[in-house]
Short mmCIF file of C-alpha atoms in Angstrom, two decimals:
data_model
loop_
_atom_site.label_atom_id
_atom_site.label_comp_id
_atom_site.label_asym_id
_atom_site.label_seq_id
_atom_site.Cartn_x
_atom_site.Cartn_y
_atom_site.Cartn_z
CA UNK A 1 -285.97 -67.77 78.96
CA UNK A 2 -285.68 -64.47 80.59
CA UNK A 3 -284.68 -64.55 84.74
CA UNK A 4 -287.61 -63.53 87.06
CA UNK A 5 -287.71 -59.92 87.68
CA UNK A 6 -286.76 -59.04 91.26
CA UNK A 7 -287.22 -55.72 93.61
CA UNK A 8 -284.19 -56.77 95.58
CA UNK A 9 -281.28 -54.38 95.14
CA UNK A 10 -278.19 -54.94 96.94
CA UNK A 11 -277.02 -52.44 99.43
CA UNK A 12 -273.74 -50.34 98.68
CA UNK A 13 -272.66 -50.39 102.30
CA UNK A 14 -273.63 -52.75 105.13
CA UNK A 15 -277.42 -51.49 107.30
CA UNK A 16 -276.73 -49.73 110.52
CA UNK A 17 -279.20 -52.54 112.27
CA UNK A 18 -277.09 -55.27 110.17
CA UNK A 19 -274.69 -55.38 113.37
CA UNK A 20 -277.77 -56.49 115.81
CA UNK A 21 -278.82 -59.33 113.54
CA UNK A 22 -275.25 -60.77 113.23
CA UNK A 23 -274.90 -60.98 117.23
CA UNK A 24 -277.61 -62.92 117.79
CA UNK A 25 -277.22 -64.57 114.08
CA UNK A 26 -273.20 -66.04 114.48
CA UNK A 27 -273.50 -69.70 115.43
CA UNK A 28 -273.17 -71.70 118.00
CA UNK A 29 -270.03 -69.93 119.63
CA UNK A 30 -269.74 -66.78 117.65
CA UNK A 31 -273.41 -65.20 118.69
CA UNK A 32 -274.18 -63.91 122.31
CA UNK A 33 -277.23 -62.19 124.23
CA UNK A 34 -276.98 -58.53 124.33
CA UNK A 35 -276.66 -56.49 127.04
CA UNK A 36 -279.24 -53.42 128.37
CA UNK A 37 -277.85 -50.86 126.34
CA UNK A 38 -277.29 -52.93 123.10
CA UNK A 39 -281.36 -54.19 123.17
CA UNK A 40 -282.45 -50.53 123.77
CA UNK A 41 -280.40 -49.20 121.21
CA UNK A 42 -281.79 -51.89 118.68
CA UNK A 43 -285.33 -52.32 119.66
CA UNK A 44 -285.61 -48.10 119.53
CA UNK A 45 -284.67 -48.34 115.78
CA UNK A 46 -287.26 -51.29 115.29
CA UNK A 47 -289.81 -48.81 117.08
CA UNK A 48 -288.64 -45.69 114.98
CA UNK A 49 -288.99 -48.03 111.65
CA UNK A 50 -285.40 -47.63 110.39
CA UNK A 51 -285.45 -51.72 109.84
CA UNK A 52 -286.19 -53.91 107.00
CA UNK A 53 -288.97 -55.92 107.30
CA UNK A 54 -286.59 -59.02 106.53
CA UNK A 55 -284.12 -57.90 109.09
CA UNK A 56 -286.96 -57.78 111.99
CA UNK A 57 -288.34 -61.25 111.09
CA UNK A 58 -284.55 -62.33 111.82
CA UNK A 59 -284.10 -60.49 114.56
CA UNK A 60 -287.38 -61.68 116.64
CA UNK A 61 -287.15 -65.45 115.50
CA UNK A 62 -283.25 -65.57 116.27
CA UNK A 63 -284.48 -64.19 119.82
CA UNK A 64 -286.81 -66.44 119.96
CA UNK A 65 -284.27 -69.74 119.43
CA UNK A 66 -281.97 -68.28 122.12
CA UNK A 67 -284.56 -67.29 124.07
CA UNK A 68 -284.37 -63.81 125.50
CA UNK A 69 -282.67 -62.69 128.85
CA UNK A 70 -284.36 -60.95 131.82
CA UNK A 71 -281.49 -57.68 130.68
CA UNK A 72 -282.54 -58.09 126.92
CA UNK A 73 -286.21 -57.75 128.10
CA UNK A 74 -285.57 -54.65 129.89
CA UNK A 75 -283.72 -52.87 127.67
CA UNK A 76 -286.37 -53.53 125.09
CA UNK A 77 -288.76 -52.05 127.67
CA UNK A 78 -286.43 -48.92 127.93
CA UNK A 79 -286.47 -48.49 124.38
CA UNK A 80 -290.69 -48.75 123.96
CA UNK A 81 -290.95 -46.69 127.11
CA UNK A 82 -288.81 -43.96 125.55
CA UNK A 83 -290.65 -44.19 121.70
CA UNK A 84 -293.95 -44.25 123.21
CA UNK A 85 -296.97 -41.44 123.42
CA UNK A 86 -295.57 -40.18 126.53
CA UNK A 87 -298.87 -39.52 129.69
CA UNK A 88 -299.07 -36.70 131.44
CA UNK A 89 -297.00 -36.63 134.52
CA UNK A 90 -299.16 -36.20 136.66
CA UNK A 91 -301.26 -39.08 135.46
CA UNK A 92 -300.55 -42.48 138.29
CA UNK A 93 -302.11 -45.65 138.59
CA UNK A 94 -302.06 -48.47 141.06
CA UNK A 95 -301.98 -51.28 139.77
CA UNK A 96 -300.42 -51.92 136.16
CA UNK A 97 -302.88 -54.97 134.87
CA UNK A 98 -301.49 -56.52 131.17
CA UNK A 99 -304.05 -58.33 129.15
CA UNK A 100 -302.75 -59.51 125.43
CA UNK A 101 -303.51 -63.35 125.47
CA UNK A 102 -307.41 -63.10 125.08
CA UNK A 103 -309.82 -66.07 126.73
CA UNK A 104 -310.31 -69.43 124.58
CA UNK A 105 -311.25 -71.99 127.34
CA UNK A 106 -313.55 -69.58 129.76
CA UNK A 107 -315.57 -66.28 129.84
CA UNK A 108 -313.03 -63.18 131.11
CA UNK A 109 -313.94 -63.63 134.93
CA UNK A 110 -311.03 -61.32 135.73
CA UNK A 111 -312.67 -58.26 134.58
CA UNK A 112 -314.89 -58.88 137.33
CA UNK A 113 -311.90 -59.04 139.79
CA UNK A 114 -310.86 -55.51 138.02
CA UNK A 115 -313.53 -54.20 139.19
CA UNK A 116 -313.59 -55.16 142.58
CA UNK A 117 -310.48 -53.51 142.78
CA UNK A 118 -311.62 -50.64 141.66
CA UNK A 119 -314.43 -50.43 143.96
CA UNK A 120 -312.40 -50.62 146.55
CA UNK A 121 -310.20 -47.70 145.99
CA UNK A 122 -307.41 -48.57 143.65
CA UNK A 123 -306.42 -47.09 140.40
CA UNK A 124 -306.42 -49.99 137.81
CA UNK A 125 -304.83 -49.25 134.87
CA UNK A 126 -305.17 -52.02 132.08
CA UNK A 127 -303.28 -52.41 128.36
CA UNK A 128 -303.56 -54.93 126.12
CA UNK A 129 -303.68 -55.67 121.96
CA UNK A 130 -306.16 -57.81 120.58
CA UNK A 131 -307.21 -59.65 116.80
CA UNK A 132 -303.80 -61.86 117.22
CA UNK A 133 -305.31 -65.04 117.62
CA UNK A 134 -308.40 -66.42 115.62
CA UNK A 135 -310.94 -67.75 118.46
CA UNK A 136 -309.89 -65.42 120.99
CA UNK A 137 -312.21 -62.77 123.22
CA UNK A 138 -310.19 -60.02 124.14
CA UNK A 139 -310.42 -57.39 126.77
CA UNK A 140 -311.16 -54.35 124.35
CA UNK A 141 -314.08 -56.31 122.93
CA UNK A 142 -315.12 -57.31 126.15
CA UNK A 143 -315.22 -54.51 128.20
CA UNK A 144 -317.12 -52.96 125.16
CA UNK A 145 -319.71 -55.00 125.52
CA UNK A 146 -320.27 -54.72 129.74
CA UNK A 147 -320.06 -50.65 129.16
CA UNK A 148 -316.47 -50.13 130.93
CA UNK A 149 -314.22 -47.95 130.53
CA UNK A 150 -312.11 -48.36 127.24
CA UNK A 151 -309.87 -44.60 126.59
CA UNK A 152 -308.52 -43.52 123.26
CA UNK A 153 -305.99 -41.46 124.61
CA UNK A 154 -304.26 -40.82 127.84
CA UNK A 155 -306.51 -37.98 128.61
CA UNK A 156 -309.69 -40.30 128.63
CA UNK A 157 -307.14 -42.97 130.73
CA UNK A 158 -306.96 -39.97 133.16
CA UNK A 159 -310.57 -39.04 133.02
CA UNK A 160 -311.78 -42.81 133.93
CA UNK A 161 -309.42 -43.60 136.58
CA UNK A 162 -310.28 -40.35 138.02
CA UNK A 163 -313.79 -41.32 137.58
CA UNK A 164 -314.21 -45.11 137.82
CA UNK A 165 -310.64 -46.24 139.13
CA UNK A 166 -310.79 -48.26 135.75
CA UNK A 167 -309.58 -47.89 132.34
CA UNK A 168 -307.96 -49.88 129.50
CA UNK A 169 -305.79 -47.93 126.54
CA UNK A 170 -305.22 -50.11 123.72
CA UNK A 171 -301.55 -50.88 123.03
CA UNK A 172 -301.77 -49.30 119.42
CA UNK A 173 -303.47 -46.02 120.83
CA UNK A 174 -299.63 -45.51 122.50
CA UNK A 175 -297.00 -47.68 120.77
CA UNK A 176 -298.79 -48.52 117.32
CA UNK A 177 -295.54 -50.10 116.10
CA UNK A 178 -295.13 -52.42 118.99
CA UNK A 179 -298.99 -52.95 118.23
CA UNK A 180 -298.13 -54.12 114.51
CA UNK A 181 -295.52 -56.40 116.06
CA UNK A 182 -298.06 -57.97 118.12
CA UNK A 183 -299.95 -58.99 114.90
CA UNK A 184 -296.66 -61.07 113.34
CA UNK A 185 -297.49 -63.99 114.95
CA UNK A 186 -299.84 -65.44 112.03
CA UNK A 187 -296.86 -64.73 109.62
CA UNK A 188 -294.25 -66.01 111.83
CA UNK A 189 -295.99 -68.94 113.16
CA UNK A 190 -294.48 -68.32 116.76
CA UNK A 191 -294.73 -65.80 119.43
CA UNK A 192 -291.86 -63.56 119.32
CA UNK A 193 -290.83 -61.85 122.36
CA UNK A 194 -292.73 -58.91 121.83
CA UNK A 195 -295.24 -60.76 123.15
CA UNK A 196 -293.87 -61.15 126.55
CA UNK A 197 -292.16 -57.29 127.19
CA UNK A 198 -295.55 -55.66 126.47
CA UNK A 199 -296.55 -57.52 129.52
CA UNK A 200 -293.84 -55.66 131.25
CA UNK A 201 -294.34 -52.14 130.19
CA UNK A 202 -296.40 -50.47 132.77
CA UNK A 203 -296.38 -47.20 131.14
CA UNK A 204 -297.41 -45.24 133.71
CA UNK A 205 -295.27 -46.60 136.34
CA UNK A 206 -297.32 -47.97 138.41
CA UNK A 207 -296.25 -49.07 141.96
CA UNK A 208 -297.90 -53.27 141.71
CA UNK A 209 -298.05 -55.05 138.56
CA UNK A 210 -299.42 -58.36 137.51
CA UNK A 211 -298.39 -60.23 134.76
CA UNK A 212 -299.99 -63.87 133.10
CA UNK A 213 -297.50 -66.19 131.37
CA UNK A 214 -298.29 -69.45 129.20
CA UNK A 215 -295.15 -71.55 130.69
CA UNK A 216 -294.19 -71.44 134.30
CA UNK A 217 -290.22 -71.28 133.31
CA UNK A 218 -290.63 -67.65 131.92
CA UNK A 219 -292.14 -66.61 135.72
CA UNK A 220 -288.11 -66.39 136.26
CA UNK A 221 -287.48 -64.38 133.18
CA UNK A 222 -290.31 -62.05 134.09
CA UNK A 223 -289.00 -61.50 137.99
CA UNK A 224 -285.27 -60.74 136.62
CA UNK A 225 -286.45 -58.40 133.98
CA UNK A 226 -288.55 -56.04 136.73
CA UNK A 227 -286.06 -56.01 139.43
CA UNK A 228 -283.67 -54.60 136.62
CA UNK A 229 -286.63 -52.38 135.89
CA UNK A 230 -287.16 -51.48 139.32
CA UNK A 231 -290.33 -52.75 139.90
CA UNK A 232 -291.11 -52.47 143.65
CA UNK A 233 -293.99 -54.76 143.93
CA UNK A 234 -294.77 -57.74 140.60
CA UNK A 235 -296.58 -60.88 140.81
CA UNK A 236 -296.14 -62.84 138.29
CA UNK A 237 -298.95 -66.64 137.25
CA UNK A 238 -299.79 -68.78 134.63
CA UNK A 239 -303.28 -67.86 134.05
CA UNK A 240 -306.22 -69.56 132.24
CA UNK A 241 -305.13 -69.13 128.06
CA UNK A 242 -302.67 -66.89 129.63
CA UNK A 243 -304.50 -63.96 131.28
CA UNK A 244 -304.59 -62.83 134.61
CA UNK A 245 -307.09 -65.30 135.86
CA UNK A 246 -306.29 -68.18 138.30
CA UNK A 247 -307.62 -71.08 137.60
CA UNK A 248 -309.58 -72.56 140.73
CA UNK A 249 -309.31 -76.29 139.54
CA UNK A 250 -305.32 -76.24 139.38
CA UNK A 251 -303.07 -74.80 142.48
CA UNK A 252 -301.67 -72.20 141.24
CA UNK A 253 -297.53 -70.88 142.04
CA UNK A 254 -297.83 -67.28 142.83
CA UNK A 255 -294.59 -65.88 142.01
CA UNK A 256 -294.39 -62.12 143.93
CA UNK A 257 -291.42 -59.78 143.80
CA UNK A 258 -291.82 -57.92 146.72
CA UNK A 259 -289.08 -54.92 147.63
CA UNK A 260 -286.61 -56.30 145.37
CA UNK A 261 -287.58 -60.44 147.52
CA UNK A 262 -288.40 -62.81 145.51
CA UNK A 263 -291.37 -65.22 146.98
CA UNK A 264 -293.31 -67.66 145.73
CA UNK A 265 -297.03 -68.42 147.42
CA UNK A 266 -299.04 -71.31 146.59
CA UNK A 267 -302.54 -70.72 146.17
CA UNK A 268 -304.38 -74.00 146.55
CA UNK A 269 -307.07 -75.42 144.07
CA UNK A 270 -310.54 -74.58 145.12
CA UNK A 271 -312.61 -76.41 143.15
CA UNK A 272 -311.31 -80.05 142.84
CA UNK A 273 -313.04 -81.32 139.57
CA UNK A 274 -311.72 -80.98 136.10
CA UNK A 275 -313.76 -78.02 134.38
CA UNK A 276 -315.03 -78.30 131.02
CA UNK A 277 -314.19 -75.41 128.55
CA UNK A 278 -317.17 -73.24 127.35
CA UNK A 279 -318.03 -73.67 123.70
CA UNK A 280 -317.45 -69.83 123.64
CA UNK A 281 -316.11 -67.42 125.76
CA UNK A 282 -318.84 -64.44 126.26
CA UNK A 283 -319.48 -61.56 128.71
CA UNK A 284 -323.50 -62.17 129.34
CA UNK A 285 -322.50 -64.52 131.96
CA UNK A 286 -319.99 -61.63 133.99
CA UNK A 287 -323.30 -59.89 134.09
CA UNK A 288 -325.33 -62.48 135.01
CA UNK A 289 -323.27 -63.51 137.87
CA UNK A 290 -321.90 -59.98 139.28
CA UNK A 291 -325.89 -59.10 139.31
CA UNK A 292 -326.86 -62.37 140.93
CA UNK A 293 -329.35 -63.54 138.21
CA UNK A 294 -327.27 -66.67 137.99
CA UNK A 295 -324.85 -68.72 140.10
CA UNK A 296 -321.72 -69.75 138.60
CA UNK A 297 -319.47 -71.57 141.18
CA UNK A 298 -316.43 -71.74 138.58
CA UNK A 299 -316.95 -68.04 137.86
CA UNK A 300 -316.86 -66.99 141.32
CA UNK A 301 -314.48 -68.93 142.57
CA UNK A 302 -312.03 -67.91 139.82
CA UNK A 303 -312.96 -63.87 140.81
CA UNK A 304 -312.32 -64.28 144.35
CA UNK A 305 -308.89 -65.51 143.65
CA UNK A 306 -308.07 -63.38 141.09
CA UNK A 307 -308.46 -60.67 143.58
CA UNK A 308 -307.12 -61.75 145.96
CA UNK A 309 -303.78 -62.97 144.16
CA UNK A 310 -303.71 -59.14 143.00
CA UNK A 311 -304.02 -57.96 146.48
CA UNK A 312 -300.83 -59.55 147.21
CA UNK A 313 -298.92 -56.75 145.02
CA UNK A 314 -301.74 -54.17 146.22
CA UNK A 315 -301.38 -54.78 149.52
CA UNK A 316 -297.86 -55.98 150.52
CA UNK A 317 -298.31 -55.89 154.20
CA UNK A 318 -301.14 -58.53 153.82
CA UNK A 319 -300.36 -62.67 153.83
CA UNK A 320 -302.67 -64.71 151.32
CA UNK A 321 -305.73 -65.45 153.84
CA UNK A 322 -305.86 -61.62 154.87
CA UNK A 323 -305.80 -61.02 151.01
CA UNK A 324 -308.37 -64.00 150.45
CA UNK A 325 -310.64 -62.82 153.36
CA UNK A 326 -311.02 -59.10 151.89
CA UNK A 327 -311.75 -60.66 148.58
CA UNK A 328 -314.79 -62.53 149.69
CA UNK A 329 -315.60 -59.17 151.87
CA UNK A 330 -315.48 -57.04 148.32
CA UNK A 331 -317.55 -59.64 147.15
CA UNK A 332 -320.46 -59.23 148.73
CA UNK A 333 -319.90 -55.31 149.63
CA UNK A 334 -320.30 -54.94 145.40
CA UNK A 335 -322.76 -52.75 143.53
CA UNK A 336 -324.70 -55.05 141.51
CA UNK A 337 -326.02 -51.97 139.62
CA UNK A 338 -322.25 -51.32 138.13
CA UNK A 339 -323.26 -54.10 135.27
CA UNK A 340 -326.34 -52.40 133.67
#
């Protein structure tokens, strides 16, 4: 019986990226995180496609086992910053918004919290990736639907924040290979941590971030990784399915990086029943609500403090009731006509 044909040939000489793997890779006391320099040099070659497909399943799921540090993170971040579609220079935002869990249990409040923010002056800039996870409504799709602004390009990012103080660029419209990454997860069976630096890479630099995590240990990570990237202002929650939403039947650790200080705030529950998921997250009821053809108490509730948890990073000057107080004041200041 003849042997089953095979495409694998073996290499003549060892692969330049074979080094990375075998860090991480060497056991229990022969492997070792890398430093700054060593992830940016790695994760650039990832991003510039000079891996094997076999060599960047190993290299994300032996990341994964360790578990990656706050300097690994940011020299990834270098490296995607670097490889990227560069913006314009002159193009700023405000506040850096990541959104790359998508809803499951609610409807997106927090694009109504976007743009209240908006409204009242700041540039928002949002990124995200979406089509990861089956059951999910994402913030492309959903914006889509309620007319806002979603760009192609950084020119149309420019144009809308110039115009509406809102826009969201799709993470494959600027790093399509970090974008591909993103869409592992059904093969790997496991987030990688690709899925928590695209969180952190506020491509245009903007001075306040906010950032959603799934488990409250990685709020740490998160806070190391921007004070290495000189972040002046971050907040960092574990929002509902992991986007930046607080949930207003759970307190809720607000973990700010403020000037280099770390801080933690606790924003207490405001609705003290347990809330029953929707059978599917939709955007009818954002409109519904924001033009005050229905009341939603959960809805509301979870759009005030949205706001008014991003406010912190906006607004650095301000303690949590100042913050909580303009919320409710943007509130009912808002255009209803901005949902047609």
């Amino acid at each position: 019986m003849s042997k089953p044909s095979s495409s694998f040939t073996q290499p003549a000489t060892e692969h330049p990226f074979a080094p990375y793997v075998r860090i991480l890779g060497k056991g229990k006391t022969g492997s070792r995180s890398f430093d700054r320099q060593e992830a940016a040099a790695a994760f650039s070659m990832i991003l510039r496609n000079e891996v094997e497909p076999l060599q960047l399943g190993a290299f994300l799921m032996l990341l994964r086992v360790k578990e990656e540090t706050g300097e690994e993170l940011a020299g990834f971040v270098d490296a995607c910053r670097q490889q990227m579609a560069q913006p314009q220079a002159s193009l700023k935002a405000d506040l850096d918004w990541s959104s790359y869990a998508g809803k499951k249990h609610q409807h997106p409040w927090y694009l109504l919290a976007m743009l209240l923010l908006a409204a009242d002056g700041h540039r928002v800039f949002v990124h995200g990736s979406d089509g990861h996870t089956v059951g999910r409504l994402y913030t492309e799709q959903a914006m889509t639907e309620l007319g806002l602004p979603v760009a192609a390009d950084w020119q149309q990012v420019a144009s809308q924040l110039d115009t509406q103080g809102l826009s969201y660029l799709p993470l494959r419209a600027f790093c399509p290979r970090l974008h591909e990454m993103i869409q592992l997860r059904p093969l790997l069976g496991l987030r990688s941590p690709v899925n928590t630096l695209t969180r952190m890479l506020n491509p245009l630099a903007a001075p306040a971030s906010v950032q959603s995590i799934f488990h409250p240990a990685y709020a740490a990570l998160h806070q190391e990784a921007d004070r290495l990237l000189g972040q002046p202002h971050a907040l960092v929650l574990k929002g509902d399915s992991g986007e930046i939403e607080v949930k207003p039947q759970a307190d809720t650790r607000l973990q700010l990086l403020r000037s280099e200080v770390s801080e933690e705030i606790v924003l207490p529950r405001s609705i003290n029943h347990k809330i029953a998921p929707v059978a599917q997250p939709a955007t009818a009821p954002l409109r519904a609500l924001w033009r005050d053809e229905e009341d939603d108490a959960y809805g509301l509730h979870a759009v005030l403090a949205t706001t008014a948890a991003a406010l912190l990073v906006l607004q650095p000057e301000w303690d949590l009731a100042r913050c909580q107080e303009h919320s409710r004041t943007l509130w009912a200041n808002r255009d209803p006509a901005r949902l047609g």
